Short mmCIF file of C-alpha atoms in Angstrom, two decimals:
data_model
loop_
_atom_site.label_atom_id
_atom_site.label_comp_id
_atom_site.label_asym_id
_atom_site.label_seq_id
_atom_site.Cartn_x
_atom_site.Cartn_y
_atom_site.Cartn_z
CA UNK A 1 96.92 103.97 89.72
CA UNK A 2 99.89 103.24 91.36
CA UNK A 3 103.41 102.90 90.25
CA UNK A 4 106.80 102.17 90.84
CA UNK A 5 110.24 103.18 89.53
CA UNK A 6 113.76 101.80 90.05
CA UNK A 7 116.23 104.28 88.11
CA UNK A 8 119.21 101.83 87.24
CA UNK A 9 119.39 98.62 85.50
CA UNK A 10 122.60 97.93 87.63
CA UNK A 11 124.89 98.73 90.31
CA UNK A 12 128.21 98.32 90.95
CA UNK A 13 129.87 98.77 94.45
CA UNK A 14 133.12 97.53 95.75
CA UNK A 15 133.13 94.50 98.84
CA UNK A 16 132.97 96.91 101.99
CA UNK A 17 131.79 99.49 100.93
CA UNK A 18 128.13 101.11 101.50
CA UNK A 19 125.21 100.53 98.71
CA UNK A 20 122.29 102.09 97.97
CA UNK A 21 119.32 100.72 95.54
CA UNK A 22 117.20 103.40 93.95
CA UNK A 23 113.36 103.49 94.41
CA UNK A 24 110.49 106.17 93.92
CA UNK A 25 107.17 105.37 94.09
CA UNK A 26 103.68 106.47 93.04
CA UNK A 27 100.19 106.12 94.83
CA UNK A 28 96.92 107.90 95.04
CA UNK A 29 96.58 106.91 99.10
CA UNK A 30 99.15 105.46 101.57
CA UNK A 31 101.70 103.72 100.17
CA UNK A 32 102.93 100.24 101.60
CA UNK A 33 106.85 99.48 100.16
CA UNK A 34 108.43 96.54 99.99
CA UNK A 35 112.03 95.21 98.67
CA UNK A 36 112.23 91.77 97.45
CA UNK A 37 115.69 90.38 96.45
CA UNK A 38 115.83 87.13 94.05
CA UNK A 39 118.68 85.01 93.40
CA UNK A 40 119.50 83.23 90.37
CA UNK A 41 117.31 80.40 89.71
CA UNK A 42 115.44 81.71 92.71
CA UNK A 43 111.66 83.47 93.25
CA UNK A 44 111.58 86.40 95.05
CA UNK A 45 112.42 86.71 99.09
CA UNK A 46 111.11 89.43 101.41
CA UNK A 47 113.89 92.04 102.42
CA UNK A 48 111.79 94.27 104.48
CA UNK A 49 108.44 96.70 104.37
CA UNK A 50 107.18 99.76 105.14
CA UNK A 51 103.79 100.25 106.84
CA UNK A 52 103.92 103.19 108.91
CA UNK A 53 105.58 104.64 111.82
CA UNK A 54 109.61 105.02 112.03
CA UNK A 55 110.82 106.06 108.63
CA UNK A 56 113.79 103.79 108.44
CA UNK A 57 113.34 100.11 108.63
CA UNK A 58 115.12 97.99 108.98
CA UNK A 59 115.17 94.21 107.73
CA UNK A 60 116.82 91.20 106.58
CA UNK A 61 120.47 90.35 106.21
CA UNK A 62 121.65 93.67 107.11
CA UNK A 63 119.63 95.79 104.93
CA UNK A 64 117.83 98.53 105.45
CA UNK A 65 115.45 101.43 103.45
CA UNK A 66 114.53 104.90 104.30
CA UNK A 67 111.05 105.72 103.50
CA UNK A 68 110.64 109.44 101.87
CA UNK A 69 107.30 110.93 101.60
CA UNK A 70 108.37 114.12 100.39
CA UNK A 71 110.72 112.88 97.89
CA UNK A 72 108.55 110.05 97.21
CA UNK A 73 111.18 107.25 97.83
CA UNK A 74 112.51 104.19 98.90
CA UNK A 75 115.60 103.60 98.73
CA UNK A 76 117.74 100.34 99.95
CA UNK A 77 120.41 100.51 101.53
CA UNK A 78 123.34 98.39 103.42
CA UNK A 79 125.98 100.12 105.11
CA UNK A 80 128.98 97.37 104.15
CA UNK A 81 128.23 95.38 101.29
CA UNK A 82 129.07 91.36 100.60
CA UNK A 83 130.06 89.42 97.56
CA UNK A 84 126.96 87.49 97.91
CA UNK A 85 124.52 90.41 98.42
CA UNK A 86 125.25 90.34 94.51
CA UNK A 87 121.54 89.42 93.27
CA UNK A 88 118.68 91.18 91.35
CA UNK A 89 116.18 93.57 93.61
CA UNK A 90 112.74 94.67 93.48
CA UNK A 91 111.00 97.68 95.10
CA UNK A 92 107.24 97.04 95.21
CA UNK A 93 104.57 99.66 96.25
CA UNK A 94 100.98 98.62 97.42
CA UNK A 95 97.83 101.21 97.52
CA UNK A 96 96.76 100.50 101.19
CA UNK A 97 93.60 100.54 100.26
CA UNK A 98 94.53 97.90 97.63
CA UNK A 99 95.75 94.06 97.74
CA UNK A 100 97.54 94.11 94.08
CA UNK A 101 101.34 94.92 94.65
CA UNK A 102 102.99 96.74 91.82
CA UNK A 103 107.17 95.49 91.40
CA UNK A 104 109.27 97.23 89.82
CA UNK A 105 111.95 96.07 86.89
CA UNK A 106 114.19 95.12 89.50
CA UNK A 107 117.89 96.71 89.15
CA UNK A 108 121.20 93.79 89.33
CA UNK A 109 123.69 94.70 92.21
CA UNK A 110 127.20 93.36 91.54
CA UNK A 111 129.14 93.29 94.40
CA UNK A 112 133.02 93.66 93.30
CA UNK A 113 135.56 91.48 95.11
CA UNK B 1 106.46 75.12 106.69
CA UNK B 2 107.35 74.18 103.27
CA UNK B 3 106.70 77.19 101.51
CA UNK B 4 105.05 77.79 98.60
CA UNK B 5 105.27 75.02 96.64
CA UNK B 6 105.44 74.56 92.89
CA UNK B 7 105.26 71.55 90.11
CA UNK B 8 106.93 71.08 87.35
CA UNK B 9 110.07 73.18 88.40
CA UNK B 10 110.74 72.83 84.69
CA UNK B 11 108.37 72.13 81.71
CA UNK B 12 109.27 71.55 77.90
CA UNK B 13 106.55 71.03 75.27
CA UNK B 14 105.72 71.84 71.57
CA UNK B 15 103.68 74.05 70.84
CA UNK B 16 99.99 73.47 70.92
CA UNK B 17 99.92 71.41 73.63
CA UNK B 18 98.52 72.43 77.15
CA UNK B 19 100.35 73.02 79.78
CA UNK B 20 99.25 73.10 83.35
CA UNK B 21 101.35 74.60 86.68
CA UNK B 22 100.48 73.69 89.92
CA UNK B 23 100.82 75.65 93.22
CA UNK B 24 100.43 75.16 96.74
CA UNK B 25 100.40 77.95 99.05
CA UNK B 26 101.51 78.11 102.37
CA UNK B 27 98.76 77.13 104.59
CA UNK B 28 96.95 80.07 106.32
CA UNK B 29 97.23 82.14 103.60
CA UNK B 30 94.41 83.54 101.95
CA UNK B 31 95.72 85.60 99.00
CA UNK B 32 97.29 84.14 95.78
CA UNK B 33 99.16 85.42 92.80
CA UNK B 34 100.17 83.93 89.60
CA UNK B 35 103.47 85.85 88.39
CA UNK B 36 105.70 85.55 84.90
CA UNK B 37 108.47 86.71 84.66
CA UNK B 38 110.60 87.42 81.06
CA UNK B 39 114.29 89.42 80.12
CA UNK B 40 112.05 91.50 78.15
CA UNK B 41 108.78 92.40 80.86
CA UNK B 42 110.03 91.78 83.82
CA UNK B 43 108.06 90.36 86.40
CA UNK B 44 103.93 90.83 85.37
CA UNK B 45 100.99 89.77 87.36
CA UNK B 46 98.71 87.22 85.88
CA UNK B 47 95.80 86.89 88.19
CA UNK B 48 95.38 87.28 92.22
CA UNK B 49 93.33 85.14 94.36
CA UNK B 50 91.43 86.32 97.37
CA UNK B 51 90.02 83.37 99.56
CA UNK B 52 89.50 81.06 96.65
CA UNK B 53 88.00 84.06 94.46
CA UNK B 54 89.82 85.53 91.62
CA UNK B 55 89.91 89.18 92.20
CA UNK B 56 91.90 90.76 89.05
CA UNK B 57 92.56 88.43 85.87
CA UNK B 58 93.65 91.88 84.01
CA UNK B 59 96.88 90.31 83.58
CA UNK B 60 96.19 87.47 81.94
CA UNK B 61 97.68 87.98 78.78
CA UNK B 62 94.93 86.06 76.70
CA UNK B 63 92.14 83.51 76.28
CA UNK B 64 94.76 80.44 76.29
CA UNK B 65 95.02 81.33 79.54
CA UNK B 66 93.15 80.15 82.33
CA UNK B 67 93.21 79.38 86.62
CA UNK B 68 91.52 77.95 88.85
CA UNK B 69 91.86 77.89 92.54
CA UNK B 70 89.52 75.26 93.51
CA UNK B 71 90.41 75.18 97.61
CA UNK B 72 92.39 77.12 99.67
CA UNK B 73 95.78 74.38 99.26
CA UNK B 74 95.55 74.62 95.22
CA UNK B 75 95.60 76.45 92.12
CA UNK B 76 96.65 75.77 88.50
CA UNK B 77 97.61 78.07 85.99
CA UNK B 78 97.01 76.38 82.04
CA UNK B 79 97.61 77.47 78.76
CA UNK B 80 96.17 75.87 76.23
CA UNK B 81 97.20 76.18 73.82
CA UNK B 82 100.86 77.01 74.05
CA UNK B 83 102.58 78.76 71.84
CA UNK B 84 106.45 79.63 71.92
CA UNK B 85 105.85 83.45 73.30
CA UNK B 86 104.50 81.77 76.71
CA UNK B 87 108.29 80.61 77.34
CA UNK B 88 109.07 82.53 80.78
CA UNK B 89 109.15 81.67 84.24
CA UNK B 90 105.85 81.29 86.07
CA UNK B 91 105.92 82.16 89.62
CA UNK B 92 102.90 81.70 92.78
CA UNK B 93 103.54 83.49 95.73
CA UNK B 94 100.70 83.62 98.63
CA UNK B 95 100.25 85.75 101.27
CA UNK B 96 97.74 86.25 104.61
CA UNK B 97 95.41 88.76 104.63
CA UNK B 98 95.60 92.59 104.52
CA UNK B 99 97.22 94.71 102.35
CA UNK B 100 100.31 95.25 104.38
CA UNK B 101 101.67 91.59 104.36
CA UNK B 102 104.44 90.17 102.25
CA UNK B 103 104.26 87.95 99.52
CA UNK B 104 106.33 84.44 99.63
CA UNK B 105 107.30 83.48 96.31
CA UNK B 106 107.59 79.33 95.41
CA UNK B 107 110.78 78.80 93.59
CA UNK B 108 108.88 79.40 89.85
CA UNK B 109 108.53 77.06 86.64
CA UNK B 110 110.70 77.53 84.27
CA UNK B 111 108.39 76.68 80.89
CA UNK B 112 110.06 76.52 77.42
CA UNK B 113 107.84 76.31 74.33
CA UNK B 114 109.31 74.68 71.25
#
């Protein structure tokens, strides 16, 4: 089975500075992670993945996640954070064996003027 | 491309009657997923599509529930009948083969059930 958890409901970080979305993952083979970011009134966009290969990836908009195999995570990240990066995100983990994608409960980021 | 596209954007009925969503992928892709998403569940997968096939219905959360994906441009998703509970919105996504490809998501019904 595979899983995925995303620790906080919300975050909170002031314009400029650096943020950091909270995932850790579970899966019985290689794991493929994805972020997904969804704005209100929105479906879900593509941030960025990891396959394999270079553990930090980077993606769309800025953003970019450090994959973790010891620690089991992936966390997002941005170093300098914008008033409209404010949105709800979603970690996702896929078995690579495996086409269904697991998403997490997503976590709110409030970005503070 | 278009996207993933989606009809209604928004749906209001009574309950009892049946409801029916419509998706169109984006073309080229051969895998498709029927997502609803609630305050209280989060985002849940219904059913996935795998050239036309229906791979895992697991998530469909009941008999009134039923899809179809009769080509590789269409699906539906129907309830019937609908009861107030199914109020959420409904979201297809597609993506092209392999497990290490990105879903697109449409822009999702909202359905309310009165």
């Amino acid at each position: 089975a595979q899983s995925v958890a995303q620790p906080e409901d919300q975050v909170n970080v002031a314009e400029g500075n650096p943020l950091t979305v909270k995932c850790t993952y579970s899966v019985s083979g290689n794991p493929y992670l994805f972020w997904y970011v969804q704005y209100p009134n929105r479906g879900l966009q593509f941030l960025l993945k990891y396959i394999t290969g270079d553990n930090l990836v980077k993606g769309s908009y800025g953003f970019e996640a450090e994959f973790n195999k010891s620690q089991t995570s992936f966390h997002l990240k941005k170093p300098s954070a914008l008033v409209s990066d404010s949105a709800l995100y979603f970690c996702a983990v896929r078995d690579g064996g495996y086409q269904k994608v697991t998403f997490g409960i997503g976590t709110k980021l409030q970005v503070i003027p | 491309d278009a996207g993933v596209i989606q009809s209604p954007r928004h749906e209001v009925t009574e309950m009892g009657q049946e409801v029916t969503l419509r998706c169109k992928p984006i073309s080229g892709h051969n895998s498709l997923f029927w997502y609803r998403q609630t305050m209280m569940r989060g985002l849940e997968l219904l059913i996935y599509f795998n050239n036309n096939v229906p791979i895992d219905d697991s998530g469909m959360p009941e008999d009134r529930f039923s899809a179809k994906m009769p080509n590789a441009s269409f699906s539906t998703l129907k309830i019937q009948p609908s009861e107030p509970r199914d109020s959420a919105v409904y979201f297809c996504a597609s993506s092209g083969g392999g497990a290490a490809n990105e879903q697109y998501f449409g822009p999702g019904t909202r359905l309310t059930v009165t």
